[in-house]
Coordinates of N, CA and C in Angstrom, one line a residue:
X1 N 33.4 -18.1 -44.2 CA 34.2 -16.9 -44.0 C 35.4 -17.3 -43.2
X2 N 36.6 -16.9 -43.7 CA 37.9 -17.1 -43.0 C 38.1 -15.9 -42.0
X3 N 38.3 -16.2 -40.7 CA 38.5 -15.1 -39.7 C 39.7 -15.4 -38.9
X4 N 40.7 -14.5 -39.1 CA 41.9 -14.5 -38.3 C 41.7 -13.8 -36.9
X5 N 42.2 -14.4 -35.9 CA 42.1 -13.9 -34.5 C 43.4 -14.1 -33.7
X6 N 43.6 -13.3 -32.7 CA 44.8 -13.5 -31.9 C 44.7 -14.7 -31.0
X7 N 45.9 -15.4 -30.9 CA 46.0 -16.5 -30.1 C 45.6 -16.3 -28.6
X8 N 46.1 -15.2 -28.1 CA 45.9 -14.8 -26.7 C 45.0 -13.7 -26.4
X9 N 44.2 -13.3 -27.4 CA 43.3 -12.2 -27.3 C 41.9 -12.6 -27.1
X10 N 41.0 -11.7 -27.2 CA 39.5 -12.0 -27.1 C 39.1 -12.6 -28.4
X11 N 38.4 -13.7 -28.4 CA 37.8 -14.3 -29.6 C 36.3 -14.2 -29.6
X12 N 35.7 -14.1 -30.8 CA 34.3 -14.1 -30.8 C 33.7 -15.4 -30.4
X13 N 32.5 -15.3 -29.9 CA 31.8 -16.5 -29.3 C 30.4 -16.6 -29.7
X14 N 29.6 -17.4 -29.0 CA 28.2 -17.6 -29.4 C 27.4 -16.3 -29.3
X15 N 27.6 -15.4 -28.4 CA 26.9 -14.1 -28.3 C 26.9 -13.4 -29.7
X16 N 28.1 -13.3 -30.3 CA 28.3 -12.7 -31.6 C 27.5 -13.4 -32.7
X17 N 27.5 -14.7 -32.7 CA 26.8 -15.5 -33.7 C 25.3 -15.3 -33.5
X18 N 24.8 -15.3 -32.3 CA 23.3 -15.2 -32.0 C 22.9 -13.7 -32.4
X19 N 23.7 -12.7 -32.1 CA 23.4 -11.4 -32.4 C 23.4 -11.2 -34.0
X20 N 24.3 -11.8 -34.6 CA 24.4 -11.8 -36.1 C 23.1 -12.3 -36.7
X21 N 22.6 -13.4 -36.2 CA 21.3 -14.0 -36.6 C 20.2 -13.0 -36.4
X22 N 20.1 -12.4 -35.2 CA 19.1 -11.5 -34.8 C 19.1 -10.3 -35.8
X23 N 20.2 -9.7 -36.0 CA 20.3 -8.5 -36.9 C 19.9 -8.9 -38.3
X24 N 20.3 -10.1 -38.8 CA 20.0 -10.5 -40.2 C 18.5 -10.7 -40.5
X25 N 17.7 -10.7 -39.4 CA 16.3 -10.9 -39.6 C 15.6 -9.5 -40.0
X26 N 16.4 -8.4 -40.0 CA 15.8 -7.1 -40.3 C 16.3 -6.6 -41.6
X27 N 15.8 -5.6 -42.2 CA 16.1 -5.0 -43.5 C 17.2 -4.1 -43.3
X28 N 18.5 -4.6 -43.3 CA 19.7 -3.8 -43.1 C 20.1 -3.1 -44.4
X29 N 20.2 -1.8 -44.3 CA 20.6 -1.0 -45.5 C 21.2 0.3 -45.2
X30 N 21.8 0.9 -46.2 CA 22.4 2.3 -46.0 C 23.7 2.2 -45.3
X31 N 24.0 3.2 -44.5 CA 25.3 3.3 -43.8 C 25.1 2.6 -42.5
X32 N 26.1 1.6 -42.3 CA 26.0 0.8 -41.0 C 27.3 0.9 -40.3
X33 N 27.2 1.2 -39.0 CA 28.4 1.3 -38.1 C 28.4 0.1 -37.1
X34 N 29.6 -0.6 -37.0 CA 29.7 -1.6 -36.0 C 30.7 -0.9 -35.0
X35 N 30.2 -0.9 -33.7 CA 31.0 -0.3 -32.6 C 31.7 -1.5 -31.8
X36 N 33.1 -1.4 -31.7 CA 33.8 -2.3 -31.0 C 33.9 -3.6 -31.8
X37 N 34.5 -3.5 -33.0 CA 34.5 -4.6 -34.0 C 35.2 -5.8 -33.7
X38 N 36.2 -5.8 -32.7 CA 37.0 -7.0 -32.5 C 37.8 -7.3 -33.7
X39 N 37.6 -8.6 -34.2 CA 38.2 -9.0 -35.4 C 37.4 -8.7 -36.6
X40 N 36.2 -8.1 -36.4 CA 35.4 -7.7 -37.5 C 34.3 -8.7 -37.9
X41 N 34.1 -9.7 -37.1 CA 33.2 -10.8 -37.5 C 31.8 -10.3 -37.7
X42 N 31.2 -9.6 -36.7 CA 29.8 -9.2 -36.8 C 29.5 -8.3 -38.0
X43 N 30.3 -7.3 -38.2 CA 30.1 -6.4 -39.3 C 30.3 -7.0 -40.6
X44 N 31.4 -7.8 -40.7 CA 31.6 -8.5 -42.0 C 30.6 -9.5 -42.4
X45 N 30.1 -10.2 -41.4 CA 28.9 -11.2 -41.7 C 27.8 -10.4 -42.3
X46 N 27.4 -9.3 -41.6 CA 26.3 -8.5 -42.1 C 26.6 -7.9 -43.5
X47 N 27.8 -7.5 -43.8 CA 28.2 -7.0 -45.1 C 28.1 -8.2 -46.1
X48 N 28.5 -9.4 -45.8 CA 28.4 -10.5 -46.7 C 26.9 -10.8 -47.1
X49 N 26.0 -10.7 -46.1 CA 24.6 -11.0 -46.3 C 23.9 -9.8 -46.9
X50 N 24.3 -8.6 -46.7 CA 23.7 -7.4 -47.2 C 24.7 -6.6 -47.9
X51 N 25.2 -7.1 -49.1 CA 26.3 -6.5 -49.8 C 26.2 -5.0 -50.2
X52 N 25.0 -4.5 -50.2 CA 24.8 -3.2 -50.7 C 25.1 -2.1 -49.6
X53 N 25.2 -2.5 -48.3 CA 25.4 -1.6 -47.3 C 26.8 -0.9 -47.3
X54 N 26.9 0.2 -46.8 CA 28.2 0.9 -46.6 C 28.7 0.6 -45.2
X55 N 29.6 -0.2 -45.0 CA 30.0 -0.6 -43.6 C 31.2 0.2 -43.1
X56 N 31.1 0.6 -41.8 CA 32.1 1.2 -41.1 C 32.4 0.4 -39.8
X57 N 33.5 0.1 -39.4 CA 33.8 -0.6 -38.2 C 34.8 0.2 -37.4
X58 N 34.5 0.5 -36.1 CA 35.4 1.2 -35.3 C 35.9 0.3 -34.1
X59 N 37.2 0.2 -34.0 CA 37.8 -0.7 -32.9 C 39.0 0.1 -32.3
X60 N 39.0 0.2 -31.0 CA 40.0 1.0 -30.3 C 41.3 0.3 -30.1
X61 N 41.4 -1.0 -30.1 CA 42.6 -1.8 -29.9 C 43.3 -2.0 -31.3
X62 N 44.6 -1.6 -31.3 CA 45.3 -1.7 -32.6 C 45.5 -3.1 -33.1
X63 N 45.7 -4.0 -32.2 CA 45.9 -5.4 -32.6 C 44.6 -6.0 -33.2
X64 N 43.4 -5.6 -32.7 CA 42.2 -6.1 -33.2 C 41.8 -5.3 -34.5
X65 N 42.1 -4.0 -34.6 CA 42.0 -3.3 -35.8 C 42.7 -3.9 -36.9
X66 N 44.0 -4.4 -36.7 CA 44.8 -5.0 -37.7 C 44.1 -6.3 -38.2
X67 N 43.5 -7.1 -37.3 CA 42.9 -8.3 -37.7 C 41.6 -8.0 -38.5
X68 N 40.9 -6.9 -38.1 CA 39.7 -6.5 -38.9 C 40.1 -6.2 -40.3
X69 N 41.2 -5.4 -40.5 CA 41.6 -5.1 -41.9 C 42.0 -6.4 -42.6
X70 N 42.7 -7.3 -42.0 CA 43.1 -8.5 -42.6 C 41.9 -9.4 -43.0
X71 N 40.9 -9.4 -42.1 CA 39.7 -10.3 -42.4 C 38.9 -9.7 -43.5
X72 N 38.8 -8.3 -43.5 CA 38.1 -7.6 -44.6 C 38.7 -8.0 -46.0
X73 N 40.0 -7.9 -46.1 CA 40.7 -8.2 -47.3 C 40.6 -9.7 -47.7
X74 N 40.8 -10.5 -46.7 CA 40.8 -12.0 -46.9 C 39.5 -12.4 -47.5
X75 N 38.4 -11.8 -47.1 CA 37.0 -12.2 -47.5 C 36.5 -11.3 -48.6
X76 N 37.3 -10.4 -49.1 CA 36.9 -9.5 -50.1 C 35.6 -8.7 -49.8
X77 N 35.6 -8.2 -48.6 CA 34.4 -7.5 -48.1 C 34.8 -6.0 -47.7
X78 N 34.3 -5.1 -48.5 CA 34.7 -3.7 -48.3 C 34.2 -3.1 -47.1
X79 N 35.1 -2.4 -46.3 CA 34.6 -1.7 -45.1 C 35.6 -0.6 -44.8
X80 N 35.1 0.5 -44.2 CA 36.0 1.5 -43.7 C 36.3 1.1 -42.2
X81 N 37.5 0.9 -41.9 CA 37.9 0.4 -40.6 C 38.7 1.6 -39.9
X82 N 38.2 1.9 -38.6 CA 38.7 3.1 -37.9 C 39.4 2.5 -36.6
X83 N 40.6 2.9 -36.3 CA 41.3 2.6 -35.1 C 41.2 3.8 -34.1
X84 N 40.2 3.7 -33.3 CA 39.9 4.9 -32.4 C 38.9 4.5 -31.3
X85 N 38.8 5.3 -30.3 CA 37.9 5.1 -29.2 C 36.6 5.7 -29.7
X86 N 35.5 4.8 -29.6 CA 34.2 5.3 -30.2 C 33.7 6.6 -29.5
X87 N 33.9 6.7 -28.2 CA 33.4 7.8 -27.4 C 34.1 9.1 -27.8
X88 N 35.3 9.0 -28.3 CA 36.1 10.2 -28.5 C 36.2 10.6 -30.0
X89 N 35.9 9.6 -30.9 CA 36.1 9.8 -32.3 C 35.0 10.7 -32.9
X90 N 35.4 11.7 -33.7 CA 34.5 12.6 -34.4 C 34.1 12.1 -35.8
X91 N 32.9 11.5 -35.9 CA 32.4 11.0 -37.2 C 32.0 12.1 -38.1
X92 N 32.1 11.9 -39.4 CA 31.7 13.0 -40.3 C 30.4 12.7 -41.0
X93 N 29.7 11.7 -40.5 CA 28.3 11.4 -41.0 C 27.5 10.7 -39.9
X94 N 26.2 10.5 -40.2 CA 25.4 9.7 -39.4 C 25.0 8.4 -40.1
X95 N 24.4 7.5 -39.3 CA 24.3 6.2 -39.8 C 22.8 5.7 -39.7
X96 N 22.5 4.8 -40.6 CA 21.1 4.2 -40.7 C 21.0 3.2 -39.6
X97 N 22.0 2.4 -39.4 CA 22.1 1.3 -38.4 C 23.4 1.4 -37.6
X98 N 23.3 1.2 -36.3 CA 24.5 1.0 -35.5 C 24.3 -0.3 -34.8
X99 N 25.3 -1.2 -35.0 CA 25.2 -2.5 -34.4 C 26.4 -2.8 -33.5
X100 N 26.2 -3.6 -32.4 CA 27.3 -3.8 -31.4 C 27.1 -5.0 -30.5
X101 N 28.2 -5.7 -30.3 CA 28.2 -6.6 -29.1 C 29.3 -6.0 -28.2
X102 N 28.8 -5.1 -27.3 CA 29.7 -4.3 -26.6 C 30.2 -5.0 -25.3
X103 N 31.3 -4.4 -24.7 CA 31.7 -5.0 -23.4 C 30.7 -4.7 -22.3
X104 N 30.2 -5.7 -21.7 CA 29.1 -5.5 -20.7 C 29.3 -6.2 -19.3
X105 N 30.4 -6.8 -19.1 CA 30.6 -7.5 -17.8 C 30.9 -6.4 -16.7
X106 N 30.4 -6.6 -15.6 CA 30.5 -5.6 -14.5 C 30.6 -6.4 -13.2
X107 N 31.5 -5.9 -12.4 CA 31.6 -6.4 -11.0 C 32.1 -7.9 -10.9
X108 N 32.8 -8.4 -11.9 CA 33.3 -9.8 -11.9 C 34.8 -9.8 -11.9
X109 N 35.4 -10.9 -11.6 CA 36.8 -11.0 -11.6 C 37.4 -10.8 -13.0
X110 N 38.3 -9.8 -13.1 CA 38.8 -9.4 -14.4 C 40.0 -10.2 -14.9
X111 N 40.1 -10.4 -16.2 CA 41.2 -11.1 -16.8 C 42.5 -10.2 -16.7
X112 N 43.6 -10.9 -16.6 CA 44.9 -10.1 -16.6 C 45.3 -9.8 -18.0
X113 N 44.6 -10.4 -19.0 CA 44.9 -10.1 -20.4 C 44.3 -8.7 -20.8
X114 N 45.1 -7.7 -21.2 CA 44.6 -6.4 -21.5 C 43.6 -6.4 -22.6
X115 N 43.9 -7.1 -23.7 CA 43.0 -7.2 -24.8 C 41.6 -7.8 -24.4
X116 N 41.6 -8.8 -23.6 CA 40.3 -9.4 -23.2 C 39.6 -8.4 -22.2
X117 N 40.3 -7.7 -21.3 CA 39.7 -6.8 -20.4 C 38.9 -5.7 -21.2
X118 N 39.5 -5.1 -22.2 CA 38.9 -4.0 -22.9 C 37.7 -4.6 -23.7
X119 N 37.8 -5.8 -24.2 CA 36.7 -6.3 -25.0 C 35.5 -6.8 -24.1
X120 N 35.7 -7.0 -22.8 CA 34.7 -7.6 -22.0 C 34.0 -6.7 -21.0
X121 N 34.7 -5.7 -20.4 CA 34.2 -5.0 -19.3 C 33.6 -3.6 -19.6
X122 N 32.5 -3.4 -19.0 CA 31.7 -2.1 -19.3 C 32.4 -0.8 -19.0
X123 N 33.4 -0.8 -18.1 CA 34.0 0.4 -17.7 C 34.8 1.0 -18.9
X124 N 35.1 0.1 -19.9 CA 35.8 0.6 -21.1 C 34.8 1.2 -22.1
X125 N 33.5 1.0 -21.9 CA 32.5 1.6 -22.7 C 31.2 1.7 -21.9
X126 N 31.2 2.6 -21.0 CA 30.0 2.8 -20.1 C 28.7 2.9 -20.8
X127 N 27.7 2.2 -20.3 CA 26.4 2.2 -20.9 C 25.8 3.5 -21.3
X128 N 25.7 4.4 -20.3 CA 25.0 5.7 -20.6 C 25.8 6.5 -21.7
X129 N 27.1 6.6 -21.6 CA 27.9 7.3 -22.6 C 27.7 6.6 -24.0
X130 N 27.8 5.3 -24.0 CA 27.7 4.5 -25.2 C 26.3 4.8 -25.8
X131 N 25.2 4.6 -25.1 CA 23.9 4.8 -25.7 C 23.7 6.3 -26.2
X132 N 24.2 7.3 -25.4 CA 24.0 8.7 -25.9 C 24.8 8.9 -27.1
X133 N 26.0 8.4 -27.3 CA 26.8 8.6 -28.5 C 26.1 7.9 -29.7
X134 N 25.6 6.7 -29.5 CA 24.9 6.0 -30.5 C 23.7 6.9 -31.0
X135 N 22.9 7.4 -30.1 CA 21.7 8.2 -30.4 C 22.1 9.4 -31.2
X136 N 23.2 10.0 -30.9 CA 23.6 11.2 -31.7 C 24.1 10.9 -33.0
X137 N 24.4 9.7 -33.3 CA 25.0 9.3 -34.6 C 24.0 8.6 -35.6
X138 N 22.8 8.4 -35.1 CA 21.7 7.8 -35.9 C 21.0 8.9 -36.7
X139 N 20.6 8.5 -37.9 CA 19.7 9.4 -38.7 C 18.3 9.4 -38.0
X140 N 17.4 10.2 -38.5 CA 16.2 10.5 -37.8 C 15.4 9.2 -37.5
X141 N 15.3 8.2 -38.4 CA 14.7 6.9 -38.1 C 15.6 5.8 -38.0
X142 N 16.9 6.1 -37.6 CA 17.9 5.1 -37.5 C 17.6 4.1 -36.4
X143 N 18.3 2.9 -36.6 CA 18.2 1.8 -35.7 C 19.4 1.4 -35.0
X144 N 19.3 0.9 -33.8 CA 20.4 0.5 -32.9 C 20.1 -1.0 -32.5
X145 N 20.9 -1.9 -33.0 CA 20.7 -3.3 -32.7 C 22.0 -3.8 -32.0
X146 N 21.7 -4.4 -30.8 CA 22.8 -4.8 -29.9 C 22.5 -5.9 -28.9
X147 N 23.4 -6.4 -28.2 CA 23.2 -7.4 -27.2 C 23.7 -6.9 -25.9
X148 N 23.3 -7.5 -24.8 CA 23.8 -7.1 -23.5 C 23.5 -8.3 -22.5
X149 N 24.1 -8.1 -21.3 CA 23.7 -9.1 -20.2 C 22.3 -9.0 -19.9
X150 N 21.6 -10.1 -20.0 CA 20.1 -10.1 -19.7 C 19.7 -9.5 -18.3
X151 N 20.6 -9.7 -17.4 CA 20.3 -9.2 -16.0 C 20.3 -7.7 -15.9
X152 N 20.7 -7.1 -17.0 CA 20.8 -5.6 -17.0 C 19.6 -5.0 -17.8
X153 N 18.6 -5.7 -18.0 CA 17.5 -5.2 -18.9 C 16.8 -4.0 -18.2
X154 N 16.7 -4.0 -16.9 CA 16.2 -2.8 -16.3 C 17.0 -1.5 -16.5
X155 N 18.3 -1.7 -16.4 CA 19.3 -0.6 -16.7 C 19.1 -0.1 -18.2
X156 N 19.1 -1.1 -19.1 CA 19.0 -0.8 -20.5 C 17.7 0.1 -20.7
X157 N 16.6 -0.3 -20.2 CA 15.4 0.4 -20.5 C 15.4 1.8 -19.9
X158 N 16.0 1.9 -18.7 CA 16.1 3.2 -18.1 C 17.1 4.1 -18.8
X159 N 18.1 3.6 -19.4 CA 19.3 4.3 -19.9 C 19.1 4.8 -21.3
X160 N 18.4 4.0 -22.1 CA 18.2 4.3 -23.5 C 17.6 5.7 -23.7
X161 N 18.3 6.6 -24.3 CA 17.8 8.0 -24.4 C 16.7 8.2 -25.4
X162 N 15.8 9.1 -25.2 CA 14.8 9.4 -26.1 C 15.4 10.1 -27.2
X163 N 15.0 9.9 -28.5 CA 13.7 9.2 -28.9 C 13.9 7.7 -29.3
X164 N 15.1 7.1 -28.8 CA 15.2 5.7 -29.1 C 14.2 4.9 -28.3
X165 N 13.5 4.0 -29.0 CA 12.4 3.1 -28.4 C 12.7 1.7 -28.8
X166 N 12.6 0.8 -27.9 CA 12.8 -0.6 -28.2 C 11.6 -1.1 -29.0
X167 N 11.9 -1.8 -30.1 CA 10.9 -2.4 -31.0 C 10.9 -3.9 -30.9
X168 N 12.1 -4.5 -30.7 CA 12.2 -6.0 -30.7 C 13.2 -6.4 -29.6
X169 N 12.9 -7.6 -29.0 CA 13.7 -8.1 -28.0 C 13.7 -9.6 -28.0
X170 N 14.9 -10.2 -27.8 CA 14.9 -11.6 -27.7 C 15.9 -12.1 -26.6
X171 N 15.5 -13.0 -25.8 CA 16.4 -13.5 -24.8 C 17.0 -14.8 -25.2
X172 N 18.3 -15.1 -24.8 CA 19.0 -16.3 -25.0 C 19.2 -17.0 -23.7
X173 N 18.8 -18.2 -23.7 CA 19.0 -19.1 -22.5 C 20.1 -20.2 -22.8
X174 N 21.0 -20.3 -21.9 CA 22.1 -21.4 -22.2 C 21.5 -22.8 -22.3
X175 N 20.5 -23.0 -21.4 CA 19.7 -24.3 -21.4 C 18.3 -24.0 -21.1
X176 N 17.4 -25.0 -21.3 CA 16.0 -24.8 -21.1 C 15.7 -24.4 -19.6
X177 N 16.5 -25.1 -18.7 CA 16.2 -24.9 -17.2 C 17.1 -23.8 -16.6
X178 N 17.7 -23.0 -17.4 CA 18.6 -21.9 -16.9 C 18.0 -20.6 -17.1
X179 N 18.4 -19.6 -16.3 CA 18.0 -18.2 -16.5 C 18.6 -17.7 -17.8
X180 N 17.9 -16.7 -18.4 CA 18.5 -16.0 -19.6 C 19.8 -15.3 -19.2
X181 N 20.8 -15.4 -20.2 CA 22.1 -14.8 -20.0 C 22.3 -13.7 -20.9
X182 N 21.6 -13.6 -22.0 CA 21.8 -12.6 -23.0 C 20.5 -12.1 -23.5
X183 N 20.5 -10.7 -23.7 CA 19.3 -10.1 -24.4 C 19.7 -9.4 -25.7
X184 N 19.0 -9.6 -26.8 CA 19.3 -8.9 -28.0 C 18.1 -8.0 -28.2
X185 N 18.5 -6.7 -28.6 CA 17.5 -5.6 -28.6 C 17.7 -4.8 -29.9
X186 N 16.6 -4.5 -30.4 CA 16.5 -3.6 -31.6 C 15.7 -2.3 -31.1
X187 N 16.3 -1.2 -31.3 CA 15.7 0.1 -30.8 C 15.7 1.0 -32.0
X188 N 14.7 1.8 -32.2 CA 14.6 2.7 -33.3 C 14.2 4.1 -32.9
X189 N 14.8 5.1 -33.5 CA 14.4 6.5 -33.2 C 13.0 6.8 -33.6
X190 N 12.2 7.4 -32.8 CA 10.8 7.8 -33.0 C 9.9 6.6 -33.4
X191 N 10.2 5.4 -33.0 CA 9.3 4.3 -33.3 C 8.0 4.4 -32.5
X192 N 6.9 4.0 -33.1 CA 5.7 4.1 -32.4 C 5.0 2.7 -32.2
X193 N 5.7 1.6 -32.7 CA 5.1 0.3 -32.5 C 5.3 -0.2 -31.2
X194 N 4.5 -1.2 -30.7 CA 4.7 -1.8 -29.4 C 5.9 -2.8 -29.6
X195 N 6.4 -3.2 -28.4 CA 7.6 -4.1 -28.4 C 7.2 -5.5 -28.8
X196 N 8.0 -6.1 -29.7 CA 7.8 -7.5 -30.1 C 8.8 -8.4 -29.3
X197 N 8.3 -9.2 -28.4 CA 9.2 -10.1 -27.7 C 9.3 -11.4 -28.5
X198 N 10.4 -11.7 -29.0 CA 10.6 -12.9 -29.9 C 10.7 -14.1 -29.1
X199 N 10.4 -15.3 -29.7 CA 10.6 -16.6 -28.9 C 12.0 -16.7 -28.4
X200 N 12.1 -17.4 -27.3 CA 13.4 -17.6 -26.6 C 14.4 -18.4 -27.5
X201 N 15.6 -18.1 -27.4 CA 16.7 -18.9 -28.1 C 17.4 -19.7 -27.1
X202 N 17.4 -21.0 -27.3 CA 18.1 -22.0 -26.4 C 19.4 -22.3 -27.0
X203 N 20.5 -22.2 -26.1 CA 21.8 -22.5 -26.6 C 22.1 -24.0 -26.7
X204 N 22.0 -24.7 -25.6 CA 22.3 -26.1 -25.6 C 21.2 -27.0 -25.3
X205 N 21.1 -28.2 -25.9 CA 20.2 -29.3 -25.5 C 21.1 -30.5 -25.1
X206 N 21.2 -30.8 -23.9 CA 22.1 -31.8 -23.4 C 23.5 -31.2 -23.6
X207 N 24.3 -31.9 -24.3 CA 25.8 -31.5 -24.4 C 26.0 -30.9 -25.8
X208 N 24.9 -30.8 -26.6 CA 25.0 -30.4 -28.0 C 24.3 -29.0 -28.2
X209 N 24.6 -28.3 -29.2 CA 23.9 -27.1 -29.6 C 22.5 -27.5 -29.9
X210 N 21.5 -26.6 -29.6 CA 20.1 -26.8 -30.0 C 20.0 -26.8 -31.5
X211 N 19.0 -27.3 -32.1 CA 18.8 -27.3 -33.5 C 18.8 -25.8 -34.0
X212 N 18.3 -24.9 -33.4 CA 18.3 -23.5 -33.9 C 19.7 -22.9 -33.8
X213 N 20.4 -23.1 -32.7 CA 21.8 -22.7 -32.5 C 22.7 -23.3 -33.6
X214 N 22.5 -24.6 -33.8 CA 23.3 -25.3 -34.9 C 23.0 -24.6 -36.3
X215 N 21.8 -24.3 -36.5 CA 21.5 -23.7 -37.8 C 22.1 -22.3 -37.9
X216 N 22.2 -21.5 -36.8 CA 22.8 -20.2 -36.8 C 24.3 -20.3 -37.2
X217 N 25.0 -21.3 -36.5 CA 26.4 -21.5 -36.8 C 26.6 -21.9 -38.3
X218 N 25.7 -22.7 -38.8 CA 25.8 -23.2 -40.2 C 25.6 -22.0 -41.1
X219 N 24.6 -21.1 -40.8 CA 24.4 -20.0 -41.6 C 25.6 -19.0 -41.6
X220 N 26.2 -18.8 -40.5 CA 27.4 -17.9 -40.3 C 28.5 -18.5 -41.1
X221 N 28.7 -19.8 -41.0 CA 29.8 -20.5 -41.8 C 31.2 -19.9 -41.7
X222 N 31.6 -19.7 -40.4 CA 32.9 -19.1 -40.2 C 34.0 -20.2 -39.9
X223 N 35.2 -19.9 -40.2 CA 36.3 -20.7 -39.9 C 37.4 -19.8 -39.2
X224 N 37.7 -20.1 -38.0 CA 38.6 -19.3 -37.2 C 40.1 -19.8 -37.3
X225 N 41.0 -18.9 -37.6 CA 42.4 -19.2 -37.6 C 43.1 -18.2 -36.6
X226 N 43.8 -18.9 -35.6 CA 44.4 -18.1 -34.6 C 45.9 -17.8 -34.9
X227 N 46.4 -16.6 -34.8 CA 47.8 -16.3 -35.1 C 48.4 -15.6 -33.9

């Protein structure tokens, strides 16, 4: 998949690739919304692998919205792309799945680049408002699949509104001897099953990607072009 990205803006990274792999393990179908699409990589990869879905991508930054449109056309993947603030936009339907790699950094030194700031920092999409809006847009048994800073797991559990219930969780560790840096979560409305904690995902082994991480990048098969 060819993906155009801004030279000086936020570019997708391993978090997005790992989340893509996590999402693709489930039976994705029906109406799917990606929140904060960036250049569209996550949603378009899911559309490529699950071609029957109806994909909607919402992105508040005009420059990234334009890249999403370009990437959708370049890869011949149909998607409705909306240039608007997720928290303010009035949707005319509900969704079976909502997926997102949201901005989740908090209390750290901020980039001077406006595009990067909006893509990275939670103040631009506060957790509680984000989760509540997602909950309101899911169909009765809809699913919410997303990633977040692993250190915020307690906040995530406390903040997810009922009837959303976590069904699957996987932690990503940069290296074997490091603390988890990312958590990937699947939550479902009115779920009754217990939580499945998936095996850990290790990012690097020495100076190279781990075998699993390498396989994820190979499966994604993306080529980035910066403009």
